[in-house]
Amino acid sequence: MPPPRLTRAEQQAQTRERLLAAAERVVARCGYGGASIDLISAEAGYSKGAVYSNFESKEAVFLELLRRHMEKNITELAALMDLGADSISAALSGWLEAMAANDDCTMLAVELQLHAKRNPAFAGRYYALQRQSTLTLAGLIERYFIASGAHLPMDAIDLADAVTAISHGLALQRPDAAPGQPSEAGKVIDALLKGFTTRAAVS
Amino acid sequence: MPPPRLTRAEQQAQTRERLLAAAERVVARCGYGGASIDLISAEAGYSKGAVYSNFESKEAVFLELLRRHMEKNITELAALMDLGADSISAALSGWLEAMAANDDCTMLAVELQLHAKRNPAFAGRYYALQRQSTLTLAGLIERYFIASGAHLPMDAIDLADAVTAISHGLALQRPDAAPGQPSEAGKVIDALLKGFTTRAAVS
Amino acid sequence: MPPPRLTRAEQQAQTRERLLAAAERVVARCGYGGASIDLISAEAGYSKGAVYSNFESKEAVFLELLRRHMEKNITELAALMDLGADSISAALSGWLEAMAANDDCTMLAVELQLHAKRNPAFAGRYYALQRQSTLTLAGLIERYFIASGAHLPMDAIDLADAVTAISHGLALQRPDAAPGQPSEAGKVIDALLKGFTTRAAVS
Amino acid sequence: MPPPRLTRAEQQAQTRERLLAAAERVVARCGYGGASIDLISAEAGYSKGAVYSNFESKEAVFLELLRRHMEKNITELAALMDLGADSISAALSGWLEAMAANDDCTMLAVELQLHAKRNPAFAGRYYALQRQSTLTLAGLIERYFIASGAHLPMDAIDLADAVTAISHGLALQRPDAAPGQPSEAGKVIDALLKGFTTRAAVS
DNA sequence: TATGAATGAGCCTTCATTCAT
DNA sequence: AATGAATGAAGGCTCATTCAT
């Protein structure tokens, strides 16, 4: 008899993964408040109890979701840091556009930010993760400006915050984009950054 | 017998007003989900029933809140349009900074945007009002650039959206500022706009 | 049109009373742990929410139940205090027997004591009420001994505690008595007290 | 290969023993309702499944616990019966005091009695065992009175029940004693018995 | 008009129990 | 024999809404 496809640990990991993926979809669709454990477990095809077999609490689900998103962001950005000066500009533009195009991801971030603002316990962990992400982006932006021969119009961290803020703010402010039709957020952000660097280079 | 201070209609209008003001405070403080009818009516000094005597439903309260919010923004911006070219720059900066400093107002806008994204009925009215607000701000920004002798780095409407987006995004992204210590959103936005206009003027 | 039978306040009082009566029956039947809000409200003929319209929490229901029982006990015992020395002995015997015969009431007391042992918040209020009841009973027992010409075999408060303890302990230890067939607890307690007083008088 | 330290059967017996000991501690600490399978198995150092490998159900655990508890009482009391008349008084006092001092054991008995009152299946076995225990104690008390030269103030069985009842009732009625500071239950019971015997002896 | 008791649906969480490993 | 992921039935509690007053 062949061994089973999945060991026990792998099975649980699969369940966890499915629950997290379901949570992500549900939060994006219904908001943090609307994302009930019932909805999430049903979306994943499990019973409510399965969530509590895999996570400490509802909040822990979202915290883990957040951790992964941040981690992914940071890893991706860090990879861009290794690029040469000539390709960094296009790479950053591409990344920002991809990020802005992923509405679900942005809405998740917004919902978690909102939750952090009202929930001190959550906030502690949230801001720690956010800080890492911001610092990485700030470093990248700095390199981007150096590569462009322009000088930063303001503190790199403030600029990184601003870039993230625009991305989130634009996602909030527009009706859900029809699928396939990417939001304009990426273009706008890109235009802003390009505006600074090209002008500065000219002067 | 002297006439009562307030007619019946005036009394009801007063109740309505107080309930709306209370709802605004509660949404900003507790979020849309946390703003229960009980909380709102208590904040206004009434009982739950008063809300249902004055509004169709909980959602109707927020719809009215939104309407007034947008109306106020548009009126204020329109007033700035009448200013002369020499004072428009300072006026716009001032308005943006005041807006950014008012965290409650920003959080209310974010909560309403979020609600609009999930609620088609709400969304219909919301986006109509938002469009008006954006157009007004875009017109103002155009005048601002003209007055500065700079040319617009992108479509004025996109720039107006971006300005609003930064304001909302930054408010979301930072822990609640200590009262009295203004958020940096105003400064950042101002720096961005100034960056464009002054550099462009130099070149 | 004749006025309604019950004013609003009276209606609510009626609901409260019915809920408390239901809670009493359910606790006696199912224990504190088994007395769910669902069971209690159904037993009273209301919805679950009715309990929360009338009480702060589940615990508050039982605390109020306890308060009333203690109050009744104290009032009844205090009334006995006013009796002359010649009738106090029979009166106390009668009261103890009546108390012991009321199994529901005893089981309620036991359940609440148990809950108090595990729940500090509840314990605080519980022991305060219990102390009053004990002191009243101790006073009565003292008079009872004086009236009998016997001297107390131990501290009156310890004796009062012991009398209550026997009543509770015997109720716990026996299968539910068939209705109508009174438990022997009353007789046993009476025999113990009589044993002390008559012997002491003889010696 | 040397034989394993424990045969399979011995291993299982050990697991069973550890689970029962853990259950006893947990019930005393958290009550019957609070003694979850998770808590018990963790306290024993096993997982939930171990309980179901060794017992039919949660209730079966407590049934076995009860059986051992009663068996131990009866054995200990029976041992005292073999003592001579001169030492029986001190021995019984000592046993009662030890019993009363062991709050955990008393609380376990109370919890089991409570459970028996609501559960016919459990009750059947419980009352059979309790009867044996009572009869043994009654016999001992009779000898105690005879040894003291006093006559019984009431039926020996009723007195045995009363003694147990006081012990349980007092344990319930007082806040948890600080460890090391013995409860007064032992003293009170002793005083009651001594009161009867010494007075009776004098008269 | 405003009140607030009562409803009923829904939420987060706990837990005895099952069963594949 | 022991594990522990998953289930499913409760349980305590919240809240928008209704309606008699």
PDB file of N, CA, C and O in Angstrom, chain C residues 28-31 103 107 110-111 113-114 117-118 127 130 158 161 164-166 169-176 184 191-192 196 199-200, chain D residues 28-31 103 107 111 113-114 117-118 127 130 151 153-154 158 161 164-166 169-176 184 192 196 199-200:
ATOM      1  N   ALA C  28     -32.143  24.760  40.502  1.00  0.00           N
ATOM      2  CA  ALA C  28     -32.397  23.634  41.390  1.00  0.00           C
ATOM      3  C   ALA C  28     -32.396  22.337  40.588  1.00  0.00           C
ATOM      4  O   ALA C  28     -31.907  21.307  41.039  1.00  0.00           O
ATOM      5  N   ARG C  29     -32.935  22.391  39.378  1.00  0.00           N
ATOM      6  CA  ARG C  29     -33.073  21.183  38.568  1.00  0.00           C
ATOM      7  C   ARG C  29     -31.767  20.797  37.885  1.00  0.00           C
ATOM      8  O   ARG C  29     -31.402  19.632  37.826  1.00  0.00           O
ATOM      9  N   CYS C  30     -31.028  21.793  37.371  1.00  0.00           N
ATOM     10  CA  CYS C  30     -29.870  21.484  36.514  1.00  0.00           C
ATOM     11  C   CYS C  30     -28.534  21.942  37.066  1.00  0.00           C
ATOM     12  O   CYS C  30     -27.501  21.729  36.425  1.00  0.00           O
ATOM     13  N   GLY C  31     -28.541  22.614  38.180  1.00  0.00           N
ATOM     14  CA  GLY C  31     -27.282  23.118  38.707  1.00  0.00           C
ATOM     15  C   GLY C  31     -26.899  24.435  38.078  1.00  0.00           C
ATOM     16  O   GLY C  31     -27.462  24.843  37.065  1.00  0.00           O
ATOM     17  N   ASP C 103     -36.098  21.707  49.474  1.00  0.00           N
ATOM     18  CA  ASP C 103     -34.887  21.215  48.835  1.00  0.00           C
ATOM     19  C   ASP C 103     -34.372  22.177  47.746  1.00  0.00           C
ATOM     20  O   ASP C 103     -33.164  22.409  47.638  1.00  0.00           O
ATOM     21  N   MET C 107     -30.613  23.574  47.502  1.00  0.00           N
ATOM     22  CA  MET C 107     -29.721  23.289  46.378  1.00  0.00           C
ATOM     23  C   MET C 107     -29.236  24.587  45.725  1.00  0.00           C
ATOM     24  O   MET C 107     -28.094  24.691  45.290  1.00  0.00           O
ATOM     25  N   VAL C 110     -26.414  25.851  47.768  1.00  0.00           N
ATOM     26  CA  VAL C 110     -25.210  25.051  47.550  1.00  0.00           C
ATOM     27  C   VAL C 110     -24.553  25.429  46.225  1.00  0.00           C
ATOM     28  O   VAL C 110     -23.334  25.626  46.148  1.00  0.00           O
ATOM     29  N   GLU C 111     -25.354  25.537  45.193  1.00  0.00           N
ATOM     30  CA  GLU C 111     -24.799  25.877  43.879  1.00  0.00           C
ATOM     31  C   GLU C 111     -24.121  27.242  43.916  1.00  0.00           C
ATOM     32  O   GLU C 111     -23.057  27.446  43.330  1.00  0.00           O
ATOM     33  N   GLN C 113     -22.868  28.720  46.545  1.00  0.00           N
ATOM     34  CA  GLN C 113     -21.641  28.622  47.346  1.00  0.00           C
ATOM     35  C   GLN C 113     -20.505  28.062  46.503  1.00  0.00           C
ATOM     36  O   GLN C 113     -19.372  28.550  46.545  1.00  0.00           O
ATOM     37  N   LEU C 114     -20.832  27.052  45.740  1.00  0.00           N
ATOM     38  CA  LEU C 114     -19.827  26.438  44.889  1.00  0.00           C
ATOM     39  C   LEU C 114     -19.300  27.457  43.872  1.00  0.00           C
ATOM     40  O   LEU C 114     -18.091  27.576  43.635  1.00  0.00           O
ATOM     41  N   LYS C 117     -16.955  29.894  45.382  1.00  0.00           N
ATOM     42  CA  LYS C 117     -15.611  29.360  45.654  1.00  0.00           C
ATOM     43  C   LYS C 117     -14.687  29.480  44.453  1.00  0.00           C
ATOM     44  O   LYS C 117     -13.464  29.456  44.581  1.00  0.00           O
ATOM     45  N   ARG C 118     -15.252  29.516  43.243  1.00  0.00           N
ATOM     46  CA  ARG C 118     -14.391  29.569  42.053  1.00  0.00           C
ATOM     47  C   ARG C 118     -14.357  30.938  41.427  1.00  0.00           C
ATOM     48  O   ARG C 118     -13.642  31.163  40.456  1.00  0.00           O
ATOM     49  N   TYR C 127     -20.242  36.366  50.093  1.00  0.00           N
ATOM     50  CA  TYR C 127     -19.903  36.200  51.502  1.00  0.00           C
ATOM     51  C   TYR C 127     -20.445  37.336  52.350  1.00  0.00           C
ATOM     52  O   TYR C 127     -20.757  37.158  53.529  1.00  0.00           O
ATOM     53  N   GLN C 130     -23.935  36.335  53.030  1.00  0.00           N
ATOM     54  CA  GLN C 130     -23.981  35.157  53.885  1.00  0.00           C
ATOM     55  C   GLN C 130     -23.689  35.530  55.347  1.00  0.00           C
ATOM     56  O   GLN C 130     -24.291  34.999  56.272  1.00  0.00           O
ATOM     57  N   ASP C 158     -20.178  29.857  65.222  1.00  0.00           N
ATOM     58  CA  ASP C 158     -19.785  28.526  64.751  1.00  0.00           C
ATOM     59  C   ASP C 158     -20.982  27.586  64.761  1.00  0.00           C
ATOM     60  O   ASP C 158     -21.156  26.771  63.855  1.00  0.00           O
ATOM     61  N   ASP C 161     -23.183  28.416  61.825  1.00  0.00           N
ATOM     62  CA  ASP C 161     -22.574  27.852  60.612  1.00  0.00           C
ATOM     63  C   ASP C 161     -22.811  26.349  60.555  1.00  0.00           C
ATOM     64  O   ASP C 161     -23.135  25.798  59.502  1.00  0.00           O
ATOM     65  N   THR C 164     -26.403  25.517  59.529  1.00  0.00           N
ATOM     66  CA  THR C 164     -26.580  25.709  58.085  1.00  0.00           C
ATOM     67  C   THR C 164     -25.866  24.601  57.317  1.00  0.00           C
ATOM     68  O   THR C 164     -26.393  24.055  56.341  1.00  0.00           O
ATOM     69  N   ALA C 165     -24.668  24.285  57.774  1.00  0.00           N
ATOM     70  CA  ALA C 165     -23.876  23.274  57.081  1.00  0.00           C
ATOM     71  C   ALA C 165     -24.584  21.922  57.085  1.00  0.00           C
ATOM     72  O   ALA C 165     -24.633  21.235  56.063  1.00  0.00           O
ATOM     73  N   ILE C 166     -25.146  21.538  58.214  1.00  0.00           N
ATOM     74  CA  ILE C 166     -25.849  20.255  58.257  1.00  0.00           C
ATOM     75  C   ILE C 166     -27.001  20.263  57.269  1.00  0.00           C
ATOM     76  O   ILE C 166     -27.219  19.318  56.513  1.00  0.00           O
ATOM     77  N   GLY C 169     -25.489  20.019  53.829  1.00  0.00           N
ATOM     78  CA  GLY C 169     -24.798  18.740  53.635  1.00  0.00           C
ATOM     79  C   GLY C 169     -25.774  17.582  53.510  1.00  0.00           C
ATOM     80  O   GLY C 169     -25.603  16.689  52.675  1.00  0.00           O
ATOM     81  N   LEU C 170     -26.823  17.608  54.333  1.00  0.00           N
ATOM     82  CA  LEU C 170     -27.795  16.508  54.257  1.00  0.00           C
ATOM     83  C   LEU C 170     -28.562  16.547  52.938  1.00  0.00           C
ATOM     84  O   LEU C 170     -28.852  15.504  52.347  1.00  0.00           O
ATOM     85  N   ALA C 171     -28.885  17.753  52.497  1.00  0.00           N
ATOM     86  CA  ALA C 171     -29.616  17.868  51.224  1.00  0.00           C
ATOM     87  C   ALA C 171     -28.784  17.291  50.085  1.00  0.00           C
ATOM     88  O   ALA C 171     -29.300  16.628  49.181  1.00  0.00           O
ATOM     89  N   LEU C 172     -27.485  17.555  50.128  1.00  0.00           N
ATOM     90  CA  LEU C 172     -26.586  17.063  49.086  1.00  0.00           C
ATOM     91  C   LEU C 172     -26.514  15.549  49.080  1.00  0.00           C
ATOM     92  O   LEU C 172     -26.449  14.911  48.039  1.00  0.00           O
ATOM     93  N   GLN C 173     -26.520  15.037  50.264  1.00  0.00           N
ATOM     94  CA  GLN C 173     -26.122  13.649  50.448  1.00  0.00           C
ATOM     95  C   GLN C 173     -27.242  12.647  50.201  1.00  0.00           C
ATOM     96  O   GLN C 173     -26.997  11.464  50.032  1.00  0.00           O
ATOM     97  N   ARG C 174     -28.453  13.142  50.141  1.00  0.00           N
ATOM     98  CA  ARG C 174     -29.576  12.217  49.939  1.00  0.00           C
ATOM     99  C   ARG C 174     -30.130  12.337  48.530  1.00  0.00           C
ATOM    100  O   ARG C 174     -30.138  13.415  47.955  1.00  0.00           O
ATOM    101  N   PRO C 175     -30.654  11.226  48.031  1.00  0.00           N
ATOM    102  CA  PRO C 175     -31.366  11.296  46.750  1.00  0.00           C
ATOM    103  C   PRO C 175     -32.524  12.270  46.899  1.00  0.00           C
ATOM    104  O   PRO C 175     -32.999  12.504  48.004  1.00  0.00           O
ATOM    105  N   ASP C 176     -32.972  12.835  45.786  1.00  0.00           N
ATOM    106  CA  ASP C 176     -34.097  13.767  45.871  1.00  0.00           C
ATOM    107  C   ASP C 176     -35.256  13.084  46.564  1.00  0.00           C
ATOM    108  O   ASP C 176     -35.726  12.028  46.165  1.00  0.00           O
ATOM    109  N   GLU C 184     -35.200  14.406  56.417  1.00  0.00           N
ATOM    110  CA  GLU C 184     -35.009  14.269  57.856  1.00  0.00           C
ATOM    111  C   GLU C 184     -34.094  15.343  58.414  1.00  0.00           C
ATOM    112  O   GLU C 184     -33.810  15.359  59.608  1.00  0.00           O
ATOM    113  N   ALA C 191     -32.896  17.593  66.790  1.00  0.00           N
ATOM    114  CA  ALA C 191     -32.442  16.643  67.796  1.00  0.00           C
ATOM    115  C   ALA C 191     -31.091  17.062  68.363  1.00  0.00           C
ATOM    116  O   ALA C 191     -30.851  16.983  69.581  1.00  0.00           O
ATOM    117  N   LEU C 192     -30.223  17.546  67.501  1.00  0.00           N
ATOM    118  CA  LEU C 192     -28.901  17.973  67.970  1.00  0.00           C
ATOM    119  C   LEU C 192     -29.027  19.131  68.955  1.00  0.00           C
ATOM    120  O   LEU C 192     -28.457  19.101  70.055  1.00  0.00           O
ATOM    121  N   PHE C 196     -28.314  19.211  73.160  1.00  0.00           N
ATOM    122  CA  PHE C 196     -27.459  20.102  73.950  1.00  0.00           C
ATOM    123  C   PHE C 196     -28.224  20.762  75.079  1.00  0.00           C
ATOM    124  O   PHE C 196     -27.772  20.816  76.211  1.00  0.00           O
ATOM    125  N   ARG C 199     -29.668  18.184  77.905  1.00  0.00           N
ATOM    126  CA  ARG C 199     -28.593  17.644  78.726  1.00  0.00           C
ATOM    127  C   ARG C 199     -28.007  18.706  79.635  1.00  0.00           C
ATOM    128  O   ARG C 199     -27.788  18.510  80.810  1.00  0.00           O
ATOM    129  N   ALA C 200     -27.726  19.852  79.025  1.00  0.00           N
ATOM    130  CA  ALA C 200     -27.102  20.921  79.792  1.00  0.00           C
ATOM    131  C   ALA C 200     -28.007  21.330  80.949  1.00  0.00           C
ATOM    132  O   ALA C 200     -27.549  21.604  82.062  1.00  0.00           O
TER     133      ALA C 200
ATOM    134  N   ALA D  28     -11.383  19.024  41.986  1.00  0.00           N
ATOM    135  CA  ALA D  28     -11.320  19.779  43.233  1.00  0.00           C
ATOM    136  C   ALA D  28     -11.034  21.243  42.938  1.00  0.00           C
ATOM    137  O   ALA D  28     -11.583  22.142  43.583  1.00  0.00           O
ATOM    138  N   ARG D  29     -10.193  21.481  41.961  1.00  0.00           N
ATOM    139  CA  ARG D  29      -9.763  22.847  41.668  1.00  0.00           C
ATOM    140  C   ARG D  29     -10.811  23.620  40.873  1.00  0.00           C
ATOM    141  O   ARG D  29     -11.069  24.788  41.133  1.00  0.00           O
ATOM    142  N   CYS D  30     -11.425  22.968  39.899  1.00  0.00           N
ATOM    143  CA  CYS D  30     -12.281  23.698  38.951  1.00  0.00           C
ATOM    144  C   CYS D  30     -13.742  23.287  38.973  1.00  0.00           C
ATOM    145  O   CYS D  30     -14.549  23.860  38.236  1.00  0.00           O
ATOM    146  N   GLY D  31     -14.077  22.300  39.783  1.00  0.00           N
ATOM    147  CA  GLY D  31     -15.460  21.848  39.790  1.00  0.00           C
ATOM    148  C   GLY D  31     -15.728  20.852  38.686  1.00  0.00           C
ATOM    149  O   GLY D  31     -14.939  20.713  37.753  1.00  0.00           O
ATOM    150  N   ASP D 103      -9.472  19.775  51.948  1.00  0.00           N
ATOM    151  CA  ASP D 103     -10.524  20.487  51.240  1.00  0.00           C
ATOM    152  C   ASP D 103     -10.776  19.886  49.855  1.00  0.00           C
ATOM    153  O   ASP D 103     -11.923  19.765  49.424  1.00  0.00           O
ATOM    154  N   MET D 107     -14.358  18.765  48.461  1.00  0.00           N
ATOM    155  CA  MET D 107     -14.977  19.385  47.292  1.00  0.00           C
ATOM    156  C   MET D 107     -15.270  18.347  46.212  1.00  0.00           C
ATOM    157  O   MET D 107     -16.298  18.423  45.544  1.00  0.00           O
ATOM    158  N   GLU D 111     -18.944  17.699  44.658  1.00  0.00           N
ATOM    159  CA  GLU D 111     -19.197  17.746  43.214  1.00  0.00           C
ATOM    160  C   GLU D 111     -19.840  16.443  42.745  1.00  0.00           C
ATOM    161  O   GLU D 111     -20.750  16.446  41.912  1.00  0.00           O
ATOM    162  N   GLN D 113     -21.591  14.343  44.573  1.00  0.00           N
ATOM    163  CA  GLN D 113     -22.963  14.277  45.095  1.00  0.00           C
ATOM    164  C   GLN D 113     -23.899  15.092  44.220  1.00  0.00           C
ATOM    165  O   GLN D 113     -25.016  14.675  43.891  1.00  0.00           O
ATOM    166  N   LEU D 114     -23.433  16.266  43.870  1.00  0.00           N
ATOM    167  CA  LEU D 114     -24.241  17.147  43.034  1.00  0.00           C
ATOM    168  C   LEU D 114     -24.539  16.473  41.698  1.00  0.00           C
ATOM    169  O   LEU D 114     -25.663  16.496  41.199  1.00  0.00           O
ATOM    170  N   LYS D 117     -27.111  13.812  41.939  1.00  0.00           N
ATOM    171  CA  LYS D 117     -28.492  14.300  42.065  1.00  0.00           C
ATOM    172  C   LYS D 117     -29.141  14.551  40.707  1.00  0.00           C
ATOM    173  O   LYS D 117     -30.358  14.607  40.590  1.00  0.00           O
ATOM    174  N   ARG D 118     -28.319  14.793  39.679  1.00  0.00           N
ATOM    175  CA  ARG D 118     -28.915  15.121  38.374  1.00  0.00           C
ATOM    176  C   ARG D 118     -28.816  13.965  37.400  1.00  0.00           C
ATOM    177  O   ARG D 118     -29.339  14.064  36.305  1.00  0.00           O
ATOM    178  N   TYR D 127     -25.204   6.079  45.340  1.00  0.00           N
ATOM    179  CA  TYR D 127     -25.875   5.906  46.631  1.00  0.00           C
ATOM    180  C   TYR D 127     -25.579   4.542  47.254  1.00  0.00           C
ATOM    181  O   TYR D 127     -25.505   4.410  48.471  1.00  0.00           O
ATOM    182  N   GLN D 130     -22.293   5.064  48.864  1.00  0.00           N
ATOM    183  CA  GLN D 130     -22.406   5.970  49.994  1.00  0.00           C
ATOM    184  C   GLN D 130     -22.998   5.250  51.215  1.00  0.00           C
ATOM    185  O   GLN D 130     -22.596   5.501  52.352  1.00  0.00           O
ATOM    186  N   HIS D 151     -24.653   7.699  75.985  1.00  0.00           N
ATOM    187  CA  HIS D 151     -25.602   7.021  75.084  1.00  0.00           C
ATOM    188  C   HIS D 151     -25.878   7.929  73.894  1.00  0.00           C
ATOM    189  O   HIS D 151     -25.795   9.153  73.968  1.00  0.00           O
ATOM    190  N   PRO D 153     -27.374  10.208  71.200  1.00  0.00           N
ATOM    191  CA  PRO D 153     -28.500  11.156  71.262  1.00  0.00           C
ATOM    192  C   PRO D 153     -29.517  10.898  70.156  1.00  0.00           C
ATOM    193  O   PRO D 153     -30.588  11.477  70.162  1.00  0.00           O
ATOM    194  N   MET D 154     -29.160  10.078  69.180  1.00  0.00           N
ATOM    195  CA  MET D 154     -30.108   9.776  68.098  1.00  0.00           C
ATOM    196  C   MET D 154     -29.604   8.531  67.381  1.00  0.00           C
ATOM    197  O   MET D 154     -28.559   7.982  67.720  1.00  0.00           O
ATOM    198  N   ASP D 158     -28.225   8.328  61.467  1.00  0.00           N
ATOM    199  CA  ASP D 158     -28.509   9.758  61.314  1.00  0.00           C
ATOM    200  C   ASP D 158     -27.324  10.591  61.780  1.00  0.00           C
ATOM    201  O   ASP D 158     -26.986  11.619  61.184  1.00  0.00           O
ATOM    202  N   ASP D 161     -24.624  10.460  59.177  1.00  0.00           N
ATOM    203  CA  ASP D 161     -24.976  11.370  58.086  1.00  0.00           C
ATOM    204  C   ASP D 161     -24.727  12.822  58.486  1.00  0.00           C
ATOM    205  O   ASP D 161     -24.202  13.617  57.701  1.00  0.00           O
ATOM    206  N   THR D 164     -20.986  13.711  58.393  1.00  0.00           N
ATOM    207  CA  THR D 164     -20.527  13.923  57.023  1.00  0.00           C
ATOM    208  C   THR D 164     -21.090  15.242  56.469  1.00  0.00           C
ATOM    209  O   THR D 164     -20.392  16.017  55.809  1.00  0.00           O
ATOM    210  N   ALA D 165     -22.350  15.468  56.750  1.00  0.00           N
ATOM    211  CA  ALA D 165     -23.009  16.667  56.232  1.00  0.00           C
ATOM    212  C   ALA D 165     -22.324  17.929  56.743  1.00  0.00           C
ATOM    213  O   ALA D 165     -22.083  18.877  55.983  1.00  0.00           O
ATOM    214  N   ILE D 166     -22.008  17.964  58.016  1.00  0.00           N
ATOM    215  CA  ILE D 166     -21.347  19.159  58.547  1.00  0.00           C
ATOM    216  C   ILE D 166     -20.020  19.377  57.834  1.00  0.00           C
ATOM    217  O   ILE D 166     -19.675  20.492  57.450  1.00  0.00           O
ATOM    218  N   GLY D 169     -20.829  20.625  54.398  1.00  0.00           N
ATOM    219  CA  GLY D 169     -21.500  21.928  54.436  1.00  0.00           C
ATOM    220  C   GLY D 169     -20.557  23.041  54.849  1.00  0.00           C
ATOM    221  O   GLY D 169     -20.582  24.139  54.279  1.00  0.00           O
ATOM    222  N   LEU D 170     -19.706  22.758  55.826  1.00  0.00           N
ATOM    223  CA  LEU D 170     -18.777  23.802  56.263  1.00  0.00           C
ATOM    224  C   LEU D 170     -17.740  24.111  55.183  1.00  0.00           C
ATOM    225  O   LEU D 170     -17.367  25.270  54.972  1.00  0.00           O
ATOM    226  N   ALA D 171     -17.293  23.073  54.495  1.00  0.00           N
ATOM    227  CA  ALA D 171     -16.313  23.296  53.431  1.00  0.00           C
ATOM    228  C   ALA D 171     -16.895  24.196  52.340  1.00  0.00           C
ATOM    229  O   ALA D 171     -16.223  25.073  51.797  1.00  0.00           O
ATOM    230  N   LEU D 172     -18.162  23.961  52.064  1.00  0.00           N
ATOM    231  CA  LEU D 172     -18.821  24.757  51.021  1.00  0.00           C
ATOM    232  C   LEU D 172     -18.968  26.208  51.421  1.00  0.00           C
ATOM    233  O   LEU D 172     -18.856  27.127  50.603  1.00  0.00           O
ATOM    234  N   GLN D 173     -19.265  26.388  52.674  1.00  0.00           N
ATOM    235  CA  GLN D 173     -19.754  27.674  53.142  1.00  0.00           C
ATOM    236  C   GLN D 173     -18.661  28.698  53.424  1.00  0.00           C
ATOM    237  O   GLN D 173     -18.931  29.883  53.521  1.00  0.00           O
ATOM    238  N   ARG D 174     -17.446  28.216  53.503  1.00  0.00           N
ATOM    239  CA  ARG D 174     -16.367  29.161  53.806  1.00  0.00           C
ATOM    240  C   ARG D 174     -15.510  29.418  52.580  1.00  0.00           C
ATOM    241  O   ARG D 174     -15.316  28.532  51.769  1.00  0.00           O
ATOM    242  N   PRO D 175     -14.951  30.610  52.506  1.00  0.00           N
ATOM    243  CA  PRO D 175     -13.986  30.883  51.435  1.00  0.00           C
ATOM    244  C   PRO D 175     -12.834  29.901  51.572  1.00  0.00           C
ATOM    245  O   PRO D 175     -12.594  29.378  52.661  1.00  0.00           O
ATOM    246  N   ASP D 176     -12.132  29.661  50.481  1.00  0.00           N
ATOM    247  CA  ASP D 176     -11.008  28.728  50.556  1.00  0.00           C
ATOM    248  C   ASP D 176     -10.042  29.159  51.649  1.00  0.00           C
ATOM    249  O   ASP D 176      -9.560  30.294  51.657  1.00  0.00           O
ATOM    250  N   GLU D 184     -11.993  25.016  60.220  1.00  0.00           N
ATOM    251  CA  GLU D 184     -12.504  24.770  61.560  1.00  0.00           C
ATOM    252  C   GLU D 184     -13.473  23.607  61.596  1.00  0.00           C
ATOM    253  O   GLU D 184     -14.000  23.266  62.649  1.00  0.00           O
ATOM    254  N   LEU D 192     -18.818  19.037  68.793  1.00  0.00           N
ATOM    255  CA  LEU D 192     -20.181  18.516  68.874  1.00  0.00           C
ATOM    256  C   LEU D 192     -20.192  17.125  69.512  1.00  0.00           C
ATOM    257  O   LEU D 192     -20.933  16.861  70.460  1.00  0.00           O
ATOM    258  N   PHE D 196     -21.577  15.969  73.345  1.00  0.00           N
ATOM    259  CA  PHE D 196     -22.521  14.921  73.693  1.00  0.00           C
ATOM    260  C   PHE D 196     -21.943  13.924  74.689  1.00  0.00           C
ATOM    261  O   PHE D 196     -22.570  13.570  75.684  1.00  0.00           O
ATOM    262  N   ARG D 199     -20.776  15.607  78.353  1.00  0.00           N
ATOM    263  CA  ARG D 199     -21.941  15.974  79.134  1.00  0.00           C
ATOM    264  C   ARG D 199     -22.685  14.727  79.587  1.00  0.00           C
ATOM    265  O   ARG D 199     -23.083  14.587  80.733  1.00  0.00           O
ATOM    266  N   ALA D 200     -22.875  13.866  78.632  1.00  0.00           N
ATOM    267  CA  ALA D 200     -23.634  12.657  78.939  1.00  0.00           C
ATOM    268  C   ALA D 200     -22.915  11.858  80.019  1.00  0.00           C
ATOM    269  O   ALA D 200     -23.549  11.291  80.922  1.00  0.00           O
TER     270      ALA D 200
END
